[in-house]
mmCIF file of C-alpha atoms in Angstrom:
data_model
loop_
_atom_site.group_PDB
_atom_site.id
_atom_site.type_symbol
_atom_site.label_atom_id
_atom_site.label_comp_id
_atom_site.label_asym_id
_atom_site.label_seq_id
_atom_site.Cartn_x
_atom_site.Cartn_y
_atom_site.Cartn_z
ATOM 1 C CA MET A 1 41.848 -137.099 -27.792
ATOM 2 C CA ARG A 2 45.249 -136.314 -29.269
ATOM 3 C CA ILE A 3 46.208 -134.403 -32.409
ATOM 4 C CA LEU A 4 49.674 -134.406 -33.954
ATOM 5 C CA CYS A 5 50.563 -131.337 -36.024
ATOM 6 C CA TYR A 6 53.408 -132.365 -38.327
ATOM 7 C CA GLY A 7 54.920 -129.615 -40.413
ATOM 8 C CA ASP A 8 57.661 -127.104 -41.066
ATOM 9 C CA SER A 9 58.464 -123.620 -39.783
ATOM 10 C CA ASN A 10 54.843 -122.535 -40.120
ATOM 11 C CA THR A 11 53.790 -125.286 -37.719
ATOM 12 C CA TRP A 12 56.731 -124.335 -35.497
ATOM 13 C CA GLY A 13 55.476 -120.750 -35.546
ATOM 14 C CA ALA A 14 58.266 -118.769 -37.208
ATOM 15 C CA VAL A 15 57.752 -115.009 -37.184
ATOM 16 C CA PRO A 16 58.102 -113.570 -40.718
ATOM 17 C CA SER A 17 61.404 -111.850 -41.581
ATOM 18 C CA THR A 18 63.195 -113.020 -38.441
ATOM 19 C CA ILE A 19 65.901 -115.645 -37.915
ATOM 20 C CA ASN A 20 64.964 -117.389 -34.681
ATOM 21 C CA ASP A 21 61.818 -115.652 -33.406
ATOM 22 C CA ARG A 22 58.770 -117.795 -32.662
ATOM 23 C CA PHE A 23 55.184 -116.706 -32.084
ATOM 24 C CA ASP A 24 53.984 -117.356 -28.554
ATOM 25 C CA GLU A 25 51.318 -119.852 -27.550
ATOM 26 C CA ASN A 26 48.506 -117.348 -27.957
ATOM 27 C CA ILE A 27 49.250 -117.174 -31.694
ATOM 28 C CA ARG A 28 50.649 -120.507 -32.962
ATOM 29 C CA PHE A 29 47.840 -122.424 -34.649
ATOM 30 C CA PRO A 30 48.344 -125.760 -32.789
ATOM 31 C CA LYS A 31 48.090 -124.036 -29.414
ATOM 32 C CA VAL A 32 45.125 -121.897 -30.476
ATOM 33 C CA LEU A 33 43.435 -125.047 -31.779
ATOM 34 C CA ASN A 34 44.022 -126.758 -28.437
ATOM 35 C CA LYS A 35 42.313 -123.889 -26.622
ATOM 36 C CA LEU A 36 39.352 -123.953 -29.008
ATOM 37 C CA LEU A 37 38.891 -127.703 -28.557
ATOM 38 C CA GLY A 38 39.122 -127.378 -24.800
ATOM 39 C CA GLU A 39 39.401 -129.929 -22.043
ATOM 40 C CA GLY A 40 40.078 -133.496 -23.058
ATOM 41 C CA TRP A 41 42.206 -132.582 -26.072
ATOM 42 C CA ASP A 42 45.999 -132.623 -26.428
ATOM 43 C CA VAL A 43 47.519 -130.993 -29.512
ATOM 44 C CA ALA A 44 51.190 -131.861 -30.052
ATOM 45 C CA GLU A 45 53.426 -129.487 -31.995
ATOM 46 C CA GLU A 46 55.952 -131.176 -34.287
ATOM 47 C CA GLY A 47 57.162 -128.372 -36.520
ATOM 48 C CA LEU A 48 60.735 -128.223 -37.831
ATOM 49 C CA ARG A 49 62.082 -125.279 -39.762
ATOM 50 C CA ALA A 50 62.940 -126.158 -43.383
ATOM 51 C CA ARG A 51 61.235 -129.572 -43.144
ATOM 52 C CA THR A 52 60.272 -130.978 -46.546
ATOM 53 C CA VAL A 53 57.736 -133.577 -47.638
ATOM 54 C CA ALA A 54 60.398 -135.948 -48.915
ATOM 55 C CA CYS A 55 63.406 -133.990 -50.211
ATOM 56 C CA ASP A 56 66.794 -134.537 -48.589
ATOM 57 C CA ASP A 57 68.146 -131.247 -47.259
ATOM 58 C CA ILE A 58 71.072 -131.466 -44.850
ATOM 59 C CA LYS A 59 71.261 -128.476 -42.521
ATOM 60 C CA GLU A 60 73.778 -128.933 -39.738
ATOM 61 C CA PRO A 61 73.719 -129.209 -36.814
ATOM 62 C CA LYS A 62 70.070 -130.288 -36.937
ATOM 63 C CA GLY A 63 70.489 -132.813 -39.745
ATOM 64 C CA ASN A 64 68.280 -133.868 -42.634
ATOM 65 C CA ARG A 65 65.022 -131.950 -42.993
ATOM 66 C CA ASN A 66 63.349 -134.762 -44.956
ATOM 67 C CA GLY A 67 60.047 -135.149 -43.106
ATOM 68 C CA ALA A 68 59.412 -138.639 -44.482
ATOM 69 C CA LYS A 69 62.462 -139.981 -42.632
ATOM 70 C CA PHE A 70 61.241 -138.852 -39.184
ATOM 71 C CA PHE A 71 57.513 -139.387 -39.632
ATOM 72 C CA ALA A 72 57.266 -142.956 -38.287
ATOM 73 C CA GLN A 73 59.312 -142.250 -35.148
ATOM 74 C CA CYS A 74 57.279 -139.131 -34.483
ATOM 75 C CA VAL A 75 53.931 -140.922 -34.815
ATOM 76 C CA PHE A 76 54.991 -143.847 -32.640
ATOM 77 C CA SER A 77 56.288 -141.475 -29.954
ATOM 78 C CA HIS A 78 52.880 -139.771 -29.681
ATOM 79 C CA ASP A 79 50.693 -142.889 -30.092
ATOM 80 C CA PRO A 80 47.726 -143.033 -29.566
ATOM 81 C CA ILE A 81 46.805 -140.228 -31.969
ATOM 82 C CA ASP A 82 43.285 -139.454 -33.174
ATOM 83 C CA TYR A 83 44.213 -136.916 -35.874
ATOM 84 C CA ILE A 84 47.365 -136.088 -37.784
ATOM 85 C CA ILE A 85 47.501 -132.640 -39.378
ATOM 86 C CA LEU A 86 49.977 -132.517 -42.268
ATOM 87 C CA MET A 87 51.049 -129.096 -43.518
ATOM 88 C CA LEU A 88 54.134 -129.595 -45.660
ATOM 89 C CA GLY A 89 55.325 -128.653 -49.118
ATOM 90 C CA THR A 90 56.560 -125.074 -48.942
ATOM 91 C CA ASN A 91 60.239 -126.006 -48.700
ATOM 92 C CA ASP A 92 60.005 -128.623 -51.455
ATOM 93 C CA LEU A 93 59.193 -125.785 -53.873
ATOM 94 C CA LYS A 94 62.676 -124.335 -53.518
ATOM 95 C CA PHE A 95 64.271 -124.058 -56.954
ATOM 96 C CA LYS A 96 67.006 -126.585 -56.133
ATOM 97 C CA PHE A 97 64.498 -129.424 -55.655
ATOM 98 C CA ASN A 98 62.646 -128.917 -58.966
ATOM 99 C CA LYS A 99 59.298 -130.191 -57.606
ATOM 100 C CA THR A 100 55.671 -129.384 -58.433
ATOM 101 C CA CYS A 101 52.585 -129.562 -56.227
ATOM 102 C CA LYS A 102 51.570 -132.672 -58.154
ATOM 103 C CA ASP A 103 54.880 -134.256 -57.115
ATOM 104 C CA LEU A 104 54.317 -133.238 -53.499
ATOM 105 C CA ALA A 105 50.821 -134.704 -53.385
ATOM 106 C CA GLN A 106 52.196 -137.990 -54.706
ATOM 107 C CA ASN A 107 54.941 -137.969 -52.077
ATOM 108 C CA LEU A 108 52.409 -137.261 -49.333
ATOM 109 C CA LYS A 109 50.452 -140.285 -50.508
ATOM 110 C CA ILE A 110 53.438 -142.637 -50.667
ATOM 111 C CA HIS A 111 55.480 -141.548 -47.653
ATOM 112 C CA TYR A 112 52.725 -140.533 -45.249
ATOM 113 C CA ILE A 113 49.229 -141.800 -46.048
ATOM 114 C CA ASP A 114 50.112 -145.189 -47.536
ATOM 115 C CA PHE A 115 52.996 -145.736 -45.144
ATOM 116 C CA LEU A 116 50.822 -144.959 -42.140
ATOM 117 C CA ARG A 117 47.951 -147.181 -43.200
ATOM 118 C CA GLU A 118 49.873 -150.066 -44.759
ATOM 119 C CA LYS A 119 53.071 -150.271 -42.713
ATOM 120 C CA MET A 120 52.355 -148.655 -39.343
ATOM 121 C CA ALA A 121 48.673 -149.196 -38.565
ATOM 122 C CA ASN A 122 49.013 -152.714 -37.161
ATOM 123 C CA TYR A 123 51.549 -151.455 -34.624
ATOM 124 C CA LEU A 124 49.579 -148.403 -33.487
ATOM 125 C CA ILE A 125 47.024 -148.237 -30.697
ATOM 126 C CA VAL A 126 44.886 -146.065 -32.993
ATOM 127 C CA CYS A 127 45.205 -145.402 -36.730
ATOM 128 C CA PRO A 128 44.697 -141.632 -36.957
ATOM 129 C CA LYS A 129 42.453 -139.679 -39.272
ATOM 130 C CA ILE A 130 44.489 -137.438 -41.561
ATOM 131 C CA ILE A 131 43.884 -133.743 -42.214
ATOM 132 C CA ILE A 132 45.872 -132.251 -45.103
ATOM 133 C CA VAL A 133 46.402 -128.489 -45.008
ATOM 134 C CA ALA A 134 47.480 -126.665 -48.158
ATOM 135 C CA PRO A 135 50.384 -124.297 -47.408
ATOM 136 C CA CYS A 136 49.994 -120.653 -48.353
ATOM 137 C CA ILE A 137 50.926 -119.246 -51.742
ATOM 138 C CA ILE A 138 54.572 -118.140 -51.819
ATOM 139 C CA ASP A 139 55.949 -114.769 -52.904
ATOM 140 C CA GLU A 140 59.221 -115.829 -54.504
ATOM 141 C CA THR A 141 60.460 -112.226 -54.746
ATOM 142 C CA LYS A 142 60.769 -111.937 -50.974
ATOM 143 C CA PHE A 143 62.615 -115.137 -50.033
ATOM 144 C CA GLU A 144 65.840 -116.333 -51.603
ATOM 145 C CA GLY A 145 65.894 -119.738 -53.261
ATOM 146 C CA PHE A 146 62.223 -119.939 -54.260
ATOM 147 C CA ASP A 147 62.515 -118.948 -57.921
ATOM 148 C CA GLY A 148 59.400 -120.134 -59.765
ATOM 149 C CA ALA A 149 57.575 -121.071 -56.549
ATOM 150 C CA THR A 150 54.840 -118.447 -56.790
ATOM 151 C CA GLU A 151 53.079 -120.023 -59.760
ATOM 152 C CA LYS A 152 53.741 -123.550 -58.524
ATOM 153 C CA SER A 153 52.303 -122.827 -55.071
ATOM 154 C CA LYS A 154 49.025 -121.683 -56.621
ATOM 155 C CA GLU A 155 48.341 -125.375 -57.269
ATOM 156 C CA PHE A 156 48.555 -126.487 -53.628
ATOM 157 C CA ASN A 157 44.776 -126.444 -53.233
ATOM 158 C CA LEU A 158 44.114 -128.322 -56.463
ATOM 159 C CA TYR A 159 46.414 -131.265 -55.843
ATOM 160 C CA TYR A 160 46.090 -131.500 -52.060
ATOM 161 C CA LYS A 161 42.299 -131.420 -52.204
ATOM 162 C CA ARG A 162 42.298 -134.084 -54.901
ATOM 163 C CA LEU A 163 44.641 -136.222 -52.785
ATOM 164 C CA ALA A 164 42.386 -135.883 -49.743
ATOM 165 C CA GLU A 165 39.331 -136.894 -51.748
ATOM 166 C CA LEU A 166 41.018 -139.919 -53.328
ATOM 167 C CA GLU A 167 42.580 -141.147 -50.088
ATOM 168 C CA ASN A 168 39.662 -140.595 -47.709
ATOM 169 C CA CYS A 169 41.430 -137.825 -45.827
ATOM 170 C CA TYR A 170 40.208 -134.371 -44.804
ATOM 171 C CA PHE A 171 41.309 -131.105 -46.386
ATOM 172 C CA VAL A 172 41.778 -127.485 -45.365
ATOM 173 C CA SER A 173 42.474 -124.989 -48.148
ATOM 174 C CA ASN A 174 44.921 -122.103 -47.965
ATOM 175 C CA GLU A 175 42.247 -119.494 -48.666
ATOM 176 C CA CYS A 176 42.478 -118.256 -45.078
ATOM 177 C CA LEU A 177 46.292 -118.063 -45.141
ATOM 178 C CA GLU A 178 48.495 -115.076 -45.904
ATOM 179 C CA HIS A 179 52.248 -114.863 -45.717
ATOM 180 C CA GLY A 180 54.014 -112.064 -43.927
ATOM 181 C CA SER A 181 56.767 -109.723 -45.093
ATOM 182 C CA ASP A 182 59.148 -112.521 -46.114
ATOM 183 C CA GLY A 183 56.725 -114.140 -48.551
ATOM 184 C CA VAL A 184 56.748 -117.559 -46.871
ATOM 185 C CA HIS A 185 55.840 -117.489 -43.187
ATOM 186 C CA LEU A 186 52.307 -117.037 -41.913
ATOM 187 C CA THR A 187 51.074 -113.876 -40.247
ATOM 188 C CA SER A 188 49.727 -114.019 -36.703
ATOM 189 C CA GLN A 189 46.180 -113.603 -38.020
ATOM 190 C CA SER A 190 46.662 -116.514 -40.408
ATOM 191 C CA HIS A 191 47.646 -118.771 -37.510
ATOM 192 C CA LYS A 192 44.443 -117.884 -35.709
ATOM 193 C CA LYS A 193 42.292 -118.283 -38.826
ATOM 194 C CA LEU A 194 43.834 -121.674 -39.571
ATOM 195 C CA ALA A 195 43.149 -122.871 -36.035
ATOM 196 C CA LYS A 196 39.492 -121.893 -36.417
ATOM 197 C CA GLU A 197 39.174 -123.662 -39.783
ATOM 198 C CA ILE A 198 40.638 -126.876 -38.397
ATOM 199 C CA TYR A 199 38.465 -126.600 -35.306
ATOM 200 C CA LYS A 200 35.322 -126.294 -37.434
ATOM 201 C CA LEU A 201 36.374 -129.281 -39.524
ATOM 202 C CA ILE A 202 36.971 -131.478 -36.459
ATOM 203 C CA GLU A 203 33.625 -130.436 -35.040
ATOM 204 C CA GLU A 204 31.954 -131.550 -38.295
ATOM 205 C CA ILE A 205 33.816 -134.856 -38.334
ATOM 206 C CA ASP A 206 32.912 -135.596 -34.718
ATOM 207 C CA ARG A 207 29.244 -134.848 -35.384
ATOM 208 C CA GLU A 208 29.250 -137.266 -38.309
ATOM 209 C CA ASP A 209 30.889 -139.966 -36.183
#
């Protein structure tokens, strides 16, 4: 059984208030999830710092952070995949992009869910189940460029849960998530809590199947 975790710096495991520091494998939620699931499971980490849902953001030398433009290649490279965990949207709430959580949910539907099921599925060994995770609420006062993001990010749960319900996906709320000192990146405890929430959800899904 394989899980693909597709996200931004919080999937990558960025340590709050640092430039290049990354939590180790005992903390990052994909690796903790892999340990909880145990033998027979492979959880792939595909986190890129500053990745967006669908906003073009050129950051050299690593290129465009638009997650929609790399999604297909990433999925095909890990095929077969049983679950895809999507946790994106934080970076799209930067002031320069002028997006809302409603916009982000619509972009997740078009560029990820619909694209996967309508364009990619026939070419995949397995069409994965999708788990949508709502990113944590942002503190715009602690991270430059996120003016107005605090109030906007409070709607992650509303629109992402609604999207999951409408599109027959699974949903994990951000109630267990807290940002660290920089107002954006998850604390070590939040990584562990998120892994446990996803683990419980997968256990429920597998029992139903």
